[in-house]
Each structure stands twice: as C-alpha cells, then as structure tokens.
Amino acid sequence: MKQRIVTAIIAASVFLPIVIYGRWPFLVLTYILATVGLFELIRMKKMSLFSFPSIVSFLVLWLFLYPYEHMINIWMLIIGLFLLLIYTVISKNAFTFDDVGFMIASLLYVGVGFYSFFQVREAGLSYIFYALFLIWATDSGAYFIGRAFGKRKLWEHISPNKTVEGAVGGILCALLVVSVYEWLSPFAPSFPMLLMATVILSVFGQLGDLVESAFKRHYGVKDSGAILPGHGGILDRFDSLLFILPILHLFYLIA
C-alpha cells in the first residue's frame, strides 16, 4: 500500500501540471502513454518489439495520434492494415491473419482511446477533469461498497472480486461526485443530460476495466506492465479511460 501511495503522489505531481497546461506538453504525454500502452499489449502477446509488424504498428500509432483533420487518421490505419496483410505473405504465414487482427485491434484500442484523450483535453480542462473524477469515483465506490455489501459476483471468471453491488455503488458514487463537481464548476449545458452521460460512462468505464482483466487472464499475466510500481502498467491505470474518452469525445461533438 505504501508503494502504491508513493507512486500515485509522484505520478500525480508529473501528470496533473501537464494536464492543466495542455497544448504540446500534453500531446507529448499522450504519445508517451500510448506508446507504452501498445508496447504492453505487444509484450503480452509475446511478439518481438523489433519485428516488422511491431515497427509498423508503432509508426501507424504515432501518425494516427497526431491531431490531423478529416480522414487522415483513418487512412493511417488502412495503410497499416495493408502492410501487415502483405507481411503475412512475405513471412509465409509465420505472421498470421490472426496476428494482423491482434495488431489492428491493439492499434484501435490504444490509438482511439489516447487520440480521444488529447481531443477531450483540447475541448476544455473541465471535460478532462470530469472524466478523471468520474473514473476515480466509480473505481472507489465499486471497491468500498463492493467490500462492504457485495454478495453477487459480477463476472467471476474474469474478475472474481468484483460484485454487482460494487458496480451499482460505483455508478452512484460517480453521480454524487459529478454532481458536486458540476455545482462547484458548472460546465455542462444540461444537468439531467450530464447525469445520464455519467451513468453511461460509469458503466463503460467498468466494462473497460473488465476488458483489461480479460486480456490479462487470456495472456496469463498479472499486470499489463511494471512501469508504475504498485499499480502495474499504463493499461492497468488507463483501462477505464480508454473506454470512456471516445464516448465523451462523441458526446462533446454532438452536444
């Protein structure tokens, strides 16, 4: 526990000033986090970091993350897909169609999530803090209420400690924290819409946590990485955010 607290304090002292300042330092931070996240997935798959597919995937990720306009980001993914498919022929199926699927899914998972991370911050500091508070409240509420009242398992074969009561508690806690945040620093055009969005995002945040747990169980690892002592890897910390940020970005675009 002491190690987790020390790591959290050090990480927050670096992370929060960059989040608050935004602009190019935040873009650099986004690139670093996304690169480490993709590296963690490739390592879980036990693929070589310096193989042709890995190098192509990193290059595509870096091009995809840049805040272009229009459809350039999508074309980066399409070009990457074609290159990986061609490599299945060159490698004589040592690199298979299934491996291509893994790489493209990884690029979408990490790329879209962290691309949205930057875009949500560009929309305004209040939006990124809303996302952070929502996830913190959901995780804390699910943990403490689950420990106190949890009886029915939520998804035992994926994450045996999570309960239905904890999941509901996480949503309620998110609603409470977001309501206080909106009261102190109003940013949403409609409070009822904010509450509805919070319920949806809290659910998807918990699904993101379960998806990461499923990855780790499938690949037989305890944590996605070890870059954050006591916390695991980048994907362990950003699993929920990677699910809610694209949805939050969409909400902002259509609001």
mmCIF file of C-alpha atoms in Angstrom:
data_model
loop_
_atom_site.group_PDB
_atom_site.id
_atom_site.type_symbol
_atom_site.label_atom_id
_atom_site.label_comp_id
_atom_site.label_asym_id
_atom_site.label_seq_id
_atom_site.Cartn_x
_atom_site.Cartn_y
_atom_site.Cartn_z
ATOM 1 C CA MET A 1 0.000 0.000 0.000
ATOM 2 C CA LYS A 2 2.852 2.399 0.854
ATOM 3 C CA GLN A 3 4.419 1.801 -2.560
ATOM 4 C CA ARG A 4 1.093 2.475 -4.293
ATOM 5 C CA ILE A 5 0.678 5.768 -2.433
ATOM 6 C CA VAL A 6 4.230 6.939 -3.186
ATOM 7 C CA THR A 7 3.837 6.036 -6.869
ATOM 8 C CA ALA A 8 0.467 7.815 -7.036
ATOM 9 C CA ILE A 9 1.901 11.006 -5.499
ATOM 10 C CA ILE A 10 4.906 11.064 -7.849
ATOM 11 C CA ALA A 11 2.761 10.294 -10.906
ATOM 12 C CA ALA A 12 0.193 12.949 -9.977
ATOM 13 C CA SER A 13 2.920 15.564 -9.458
ATOM 14 C CA VAL A 14 4.046 14.978 -13.046
ATOM 15 C CA PHE A 15 0.694 14.221 -14.667
ATOM 16 C CA LEU A 16 -1.565 16.963 -13.280
ATOM 17 C CA PRO A 17 0.580 20.025 -14.189
ATOM 18 C CA ILE A 18 0.831 18.761 -17.775
ATOM 19 C CA VAL A 19 -2.920 18.114 -17.905
ATOM 20 C CA ILE A 20 -3.615 21.615 -16.592
ATOM 21 C CA TYR A 21 -1.161 23.284 -19.005
ATOM 22 C CA GLY A 22 -2.315 21.276 -22.025
ATOM 23 C CA ARG A 23 -1.026 22.118 -25.518
ATOM 24 C CA TRP A 24 2.152 20.469 -26.839
ATOM 25 C CA PRO A 25 3.369 19.047 -23.472
ATOM 26 C CA PHE A 26 0.033 17.231 -23.172
ATOM 27 C CA LEU A 27 0.369 15.937 -26.727
ATOM 28 C CA VAL A 28 3.859 14.618 -25.887
ATOM 29 C CA LEU A 29 2.453 12.971 -22.747
ATOM 30 C CA THR A 30 -0.298 11.384 -24.859
ATOM 31 C CA TYR A 31 2.303 9.977 -27.266
ATOM 32 C CA ILE A 32 4.355 8.529 -24.402
ATOM 33 C CA LEU A 33 1.365 6.906 -22.706
ATOM 34 C CA ALA A 34 0.029 5.445 -25.962
ATOM 35 C CA THR A 35 3.443 4.102 -26.968
ATOM 36 C CA VAL A 36 3.893 2.360 -23.625
ATOM 37 C CA GLY A 37 0.323 1.022 -23.815
ATOM 38 C CA LEU A 38 0.906 -0.548 -27.249
ATOM 39 C CA PHE A 39 4.237 -1.937 -26.053
ATOM 40 C CA GLU A 40 2.453 -3.623 -23.132
ATOM 41 C CA LEU A 41 -0.029 -5.309 -25.479
ATOM 42 C CA ILE A 42 2.725 -6.498 -27.836
ATOM 43 C CA ARG A 43 4.666 -7.882 -24.897
ATOM 44 C CA MET A 44 1.568 -9.702 -23.582
ATOM 45 C CA LYS A 45 1.282 -11.336 -26.996
ATOM 46 C CA LYS A 46 4.990 -12.282 -26.718
ATOM 47 C CA MET A 47 5.799 -10.675 -30.065
ATOM 48 C CA SER A 48 9.214 -9.187 -30.763
ATOM 49 C CA LEU A 49 9.379 -5.448 -30.191
ATOM 50 C CA PHE A 50 11.759 -5.010 -33.131
ATOM 51 C CA SER A 51 9.854 -7.159 -35.635
ATOM 52 C CA PHE A 52 8.412 -5.648 -38.818
ATOM 53 C CA PRO A 53 4.791 -5.835 -37.557
ATOM 54 C CA SER A 54 5.697 -4.122 -34.280
ATOM 55 C CA ILE A 55 7.642 -1.337 -36.002
ATOM 56 C CA VAL A 56 4.789 -0.761 -38.479
ATOM 57 C CA SER A 57 2.288 -0.704 -35.612
ATOM 58 C CA PHE A 58 4.243 1.911 -33.669
ATOM 59 C CA LEU A 59 4.667 4.088 -36.760
ATOM 60 C CA VAL A 60 0.959 3.862 -37.553
ATOM 61 C CA LEU A 61 0.090 4.687 -33.935
ATOM 62 C CA TRP A 62 2.306 7.789 -33.924
ATOM 63 C CA LEU A 63 0.830 9.020 -37.209
ATOM 64 C CA PHE A 64 -2.709 8.219 -36.055
ATOM 65 C CA LEU A 65 -2.329 10.150 -32.781
ATOM 66 C CA TYR A 66 -1.324 13.413 -34.442
ATOM 67 C CA PRO A 67 -4.300 15.819 -34.383
ATOM 68 C CA TYR A 68 -4.954 15.879 -38.125
ATOM 69 C CA GLU A 69 -8.232 16.957 -39.620
ATOM 70 C CA HIS A 70 -10.677 14.989 -41.766
ATOM 71 C CA MET A 71 -9.949 11.322 -42.572
ATOM 72 C CA ILE A 72 -6.144 11.195 -42.440
ATOM 73 C CA ASN A 73 -6.113 9.178 -39.207
ATOM 74 C CA ILE A 74 -8.351 6.503 -40.717
ATOM 75 C CA TRP A 75 -6.083 6.245 -43.758
ATOM 76 C CA MET A 76 -3.111 5.681 -41.463
ATOM 77 C CA LEU A 77 -4.884 2.609 -40.071
ATOM 78 C CA ILE A 78 -5.832 1.369 -43.532
ATOM 79 C CA ILE A 79 -2.241 1.661 -44.779
ATOM 80 C CA GLY A 80 -1.033 -0.159 -41.658
ATOM 81 C CA LEU A 81 -3.584 -2.913 -42.255
ATOM 82 C CA PHE A 82 -2.397 -3.414 -45.859
ATOM 83 C CA LEU A 83 1.267 -3.517 -44.791
ATOM 84 C CA LEU A 84 0.544 -6.111 -42.106
ATOM 85 C CA LEU A 85 -1.510 -8.212 -44.522
ATOM 86 C CA ILE A 86 1.310 -8.096 -47.083
ATOM 87 C CA TYR A 87 3.722 -9.246 -44.380
ATOM 88 C CA THR A 88 1.670 -12.424 -43.851
ATOM 89 C CA VAL A 89 2.665 -13.345 -47.418
ATOM 90 C CA ILE A 90 6.301 -12.293 -47.044
ATOM 91 C CA SER A 91 6.644 -14.242 -43.778
ATOM 92 C CA LYS A 92 4.927 -17.288 -45.330
ATOM 93 C CA ASN A 93 2.298 -17.160 -42.601
ATOM 94 C CA ALA A 94 4.808 -17.111 -39.742
ATOM 95 C CA PHE A 95 2.934 -13.871 -39.055
ATOM 96 C CA THR A 96 -0.674 -14.925 -39.439
ATOM 97 C CA PHE A 97 -4.008 -13.318 -40.240
ATOM 98 C CA ASP A 98 -4.884 -13.709 -36.542
ATOM 99 C CA ASP A 99 -1.752 -11.732 -35.664
ATOM 100 C CA VAL A 100 -2.875 -8.984 -38.048
ATOM 101 C CA GLY A 101 -6.217 -8.893 -36.229
ATOM 102 C CA PHE A 102 -4.430 -8.568 -32.894
ATOM 103 C CA MET A 103 -2.280 -5.689 -34.127
ATOM 104 C CA ILE A 104 -5.176 -3.755 -35.680
ATOM 105 C CA ALA A 105 -7.374 -4.294 -32.610
ATOM 106 C CA SER A 106 -4.492 -3.116 -30.403
ATOM 107 C CA LEU A 107 -3.969 -0.036 -32.569
ATOM 108 C CA LEU A 108 -7.671 0.827 -32.395
ATOM 109 C CA TYR A 109 -7.893 0.169 -28.655
ATOM 110 C CA VAL A 110 -4.861 2.264 -27.763
ATOM 111 C CA GLY A 111 -4.977 4.727 -30.654
ATOM 112 C CA VAL A 112 -8.626 5.757 -30.471
ATOM 113 C CA GLY A 113 -8.509 5.941 -26.674
ATOM 114 C CA PHE A 114 -5.454 8.178 -26.456
ATOM 115 C CA TYR A 115 -6.436 10.221 -29.531
ATOM 116 C CA SER A 116 -9.667 10.991 -27.664
ATOM 117 C CA PHE A 117 -7.614 11.751 -24.534
ATOM 118 C CA PHE A 118 -5.959 14.648 -26.373
ATOM 119 C CA GLN A 119 -9.150 15.784 -28.112
ATOM 120 C CA VAL A 120 -11.137 15.866 -24.855
ATOM 121 C CA ARG A 121 -8.395 17.968 -23.243
ATOM 122 C CA GLU A 122 -8.494 20.315 -26.238
ATOM 123 C CA ALA A 123 -12.249 20.685 -25.693
ATOM 124 C CA GLY A 124 -11.560 22.106 -22.252
ATOM 125 C CA LEU A 125 -9.907 21.340 -18.927
ATOM 126 C CA SER A 126 -13.318 20.837 -17.290
ATOM 127 C CA TYR A 127 -14.033 17.863 -19.574
ATOM 128 C CA ILE A 128 -10.822 16.004 -18.803
ATOM 129 C CA PHE A 129 -11.286 16.570 -15.068
ATOM 130 C CA TYR A 130 -14.862 15.357 -15.410
ATOM 131 C CA ALA A 131 -13.527 12.115 -16.930
ATOM 132 C CA LEU A 132 -10.868 11.730 -14.229
ATOM 133 C CA PHE A 133 -13.284 12.416 -11.362
ATOM 134 C CA LEU A 134 -15.857 10.064 -12.871
ATOM 135 C CA ILE A 135 -13.411 7.170 -13.122
ATOM 136 C CA TRP A 136 -11.905 7.823 -9.700
ATOM 137 C CA ALA A 137 -15.384 7.918 -8.125
ATOM 138 C CA THR A 138 -16.536 4.806 -9.998
ATOM 139 C CA ASP A 139 -13.457 2.802 -9.018
ATOM 140 C CA SER A 140 -13.526 3.963 -5.381
ATOM 141 C CA GLY A 141 -17.260 3.449 -4.990
ATOM 142 C CA ALA A 142 -17.140 -0.006 -6.583
ATOM 143 C CA TYR A 143 -14.244 -1.039 -4.318
ATOM 144 C CA PHE A 144 -15.547 0.189 -0.974
ATOM 145 C CA ILE A 145 -19.239 -0.574 -1.490
ATOM 146 C CA GLY A 146 -18.339 -3.937 -3.008
ATOM 147 C CA ARG A 147 -16.234 -4.815 0.023
ATOM 148 C CA ALA A 148 -18.933 -3.693 2.454
ATOM 149 C CA PHE A 149 -22.059 -5.049 0.763
ATOM 150 C CA GLY A 150 -21.000 -7.180 -2.195
ATOM 151 C CA LYS A 151 -22.525 -10.656 -2.400
ATOM 152 C CA ARG A 152 -23.357 -11.402 -6.039
ATOM 153 C CA LYS A 153 -20.382 -11.817 -8.356
ATOM 154 C CA LEU A 154 -20.371 -9.534 -11.365
ATOM 155 C CA TRP A 155 -18.193 -11.633 -13.693
ATOM 156 C CA GLU A 156 -16.424 -14.236 -11.592
ATOM 157 C CA HIS A 157 -14.323 -15.955 -14.260
ATOM 158 C CA ILE A 158 -12.908 -12.600 -15.442
ATOM 159 C CA SER A 159 -12.576 -10.619 -12.204
ATOM 160 C CA PRO A 160 -13.585 -12.675 -9.157
ATOM 161 C CA ASN A 161 -13.509 -9.787 -6.678
ATOM 162 C CA LYS A 162 -15.998 -7.556 -8.493
ATOM 163 C CA THR A 163 -19.644 -7.665 -7.413
ATOM 164 C CA VAL A 164 -22.969 -6.410 -8.727
ATOM 165 C CA GLU A 165 -23.412 -4.328 -5.586
ATOM 166 C CA GLY A 166 -19.985 -2.780 -6.123
ATOM 167 C CA ALA A 167 -20.785 -1.960 -9.756
ATOM 168 C CA VAL A 168 -24.011 -0.203 -8.755
ATOM 169 C CA GLY A 169 -22.175 1.551 -5.922
ATOM 170 C CA GLY A 170 -19.592 2.794 -8.395
ATOM 171 C CA ILE A 171 -22.300 4.362 -10.563
ATOM 172 C CA LEU A 172 -23.970 6.021 -7.557
ATOM 173 C CA CYS A 173 -20.648 7.351 -6.295
ATOM 174 C CA ALA A 174 -19.859 8.742 -9.757
ATOM 175 C CA LEU A 175 -23.224 10.519 -9.836
ATOM 176 C CA LEU A 176 -22.563 12.054 -6.420
ATOM 177 C CA VAL A 177 -19.029 13.260 -7.237
ATOM 178 C CA VAL A 178 -20.010 14.599 -10.659
ATOM 179 C CA SER A 179 -22.971 16.472 -9.137
ATOM 180 C CA VAL A 180 -20.641 18.189 -6.659
ATOM 181 C CA TYR A 181 -18.157 18.948 -9.455
ATOM 182 C CA GLU A 182 -20.903 20.472 -11.622
ATOM 183 C CA TRP A 183 -22.135 22.528 -8.663
ATOM 184 C CA LEU A 184 -18.634 23.884 -7.916
ATOM 185 C CA SER A 185 -17.567 24.346 -11.524
ATOM 186 C CA PRO A 186 -20.536 24.207 -13.917
ATOM 187 C CA PHE A 187 -19.582 23.150 -17.440
ATOM 188 C CA ALA A 188 -22.459 21.068 -18.810
ATOM 189 C CA PRO A 189 -25.309 22.682 -20.761
ATOM 190 C CA SER A 190 -27.899 20.434 -19.092
ATOM 191 C CA PHE A 191 -27.653 18.826 -15.666
ATOM 192 C CA PRO A 192 -30.071 15.937 -16.476
ATOM 193 C CA MET A 193 -28.039 15.158 -19.617
ATOM 194 C CA LEU A 194 -24.858 15.245 -17.535
ATOM 195 C CA LEU A 195 -26.306 12.686 -15.110
ATOM 196 C CA MET A 196 -27.421 10.454 -17.984
ATOM 197 C CA ALA A 197 -23.974 10.687 -19.574
ATOM 198 C CA THR A 198 -22.371 9.901 -16.217
ATOM 199 C CA VAL A 199 -24.360 6.676 -15.831
ATOM 200 C CA ILE A 200 -23.414 5.571 -19.360
ATOM 201 C CA LEU A 201 -19.745 6.458 -18.926
ATOM 202 C CA SER A 202 -19.528 4.847 -15.490
ATOM 203 C CA VAL A 203 -20.883 1.602 -16.955
ATOM 204 C CA PHE A 204 -18.462 1.731 -19.873
ATOM 205 C CA GLY A 205 -15.597 2.571 -17.537
ATOM 206 C CA GLN A 206 -16.291 -0.605 -15.577
ATOM 207 C CA LEU A 207 -16.536 -2.570 -18.826
ATOM 208 C CA GLY A 208 -13.135 -1.195 -19.806
ATOM 209 C CA ASP A 209 -11.731 -2.491 -16.531
ATOM 210 C CA LEU A 210 -13.220 -5.926 -17.222
ATOM 211 C CA VAL A 211 -11.842 -5.970 -20.766
ATOM 212 C CA GLU A 212 -8.340 -5.330 -19.472
ATOM 213 C CA SER A 213 -8.819 -8.091 -16.890
ATOM 214 C CA ALA A 214 -9.898 -10.425 -19.703
ATOM 215 C CA PHE A 215 -6.753 -9.542 -21.703
ATOM 216 C CA LYS A 216 -4.523 -10.350 -18.765
ATOM 217 C CA ARG A 217 -6.276 -13.624 -17.986
ATOM 218 C CA HIS A 218 -6.074 -14.679 -21.624
ATOM 219 C CA TYR A 219 -2.354 -13.965 -21.815
ATOM 220 C CA GLY A 220 -1.580 -15.235 -18.320
ATOM 221 C CA VAL A 221 -0.166 -12.038 -16.801
ATOM 222 C CA LYS A 222 -0.958 -10.344 -13.507
ATOM 223 C CA ASP A 223 -0.356 -6.778 -14.706
ATOM 224 C CA SER A 224 -0.023 -5.243 -18.157
ATOM 225 C CA GLY A 225 3.362 -3.827 -17.140
ATOM 226 C CA ALA A 226 5.535 -2.673 -14.266
ATOM 227 C CA ILE A 227 6.203 0.969 -15.119
ATOM 228 C CA LEU A 228 4.121 2.138 -12.139
ATOM 229 C CA PRO A 229 5.308 0.241 -9.022
ATOM 230 C CA GLY A 230 2.347 -0.989 -7.012
ATOM 231 C CA HIS A 231 -0.076 -0.112 -9.806
ATOM 232 C CA GLY A 232 1.157 -2.147 -12.763
ATOM 233 C CA GLY A 233 1.328 -0.757 -16.273
ATOM 234 C CA ILE A 234 -0.190 2.117 -18.228
ATOM 235 C CA LEU A 235 -3.089 -0.031 -19.425
ATOM 236 C CA ASP A 236 -3.807 -1.061 -15.825
ATOM 237 C CA ARG A 237 -4.302 2.618 -14.953
ATOM 238 C CA PHE A 238 -5.967 3.803 -18.154
ATOM 239 C CA ASP A 239 -8.193 0.811 -18.960
ATOM 240 C CA SER A 240 -11.402 2.598 -17.941
ATOM 241 C CA LEU A 241 -10.407 5.920 -19.513
ATOM 242 C CA LEU A 242 -9.637 4.260 -22.850
ATOM 243 C CA PHE A 243 -13.282 3.164 -22.967
ATOM 244 C CA ILE A 244 -14.984 6.357 -21.829
ATOM 245 C CA LEU A 245 -12.887 9.024 -23.579
ATOM 246 C CA PRO A 246 -14.039 8.182 -27.133
ATOM 247 C CA ILE A 247 -17.656 8.266 -25.928
ATOM 248 C CA LEU A 248 -17.083 11.555 -24.084
ATOM 249 C CA HIS A 249 -15.471 12.961 -27.235
ATOM 250 C CA LEU A 250 -18.546 11.920 -29.214
ATOM 251 C CA PHE A 251 -20.885 13.492 -26.648
ATOM 252 C CA TYR A 252 -18.940 16.745 -26.930
ATOM 253 C CA LEU A 253 -19.101 16.717 -30.739
ATOM 254 C CA ILE A 254 -22.859 16.162 -30.896
ATOM 255 C CA ALA A 255 -23.812 18.325 -27.894
#
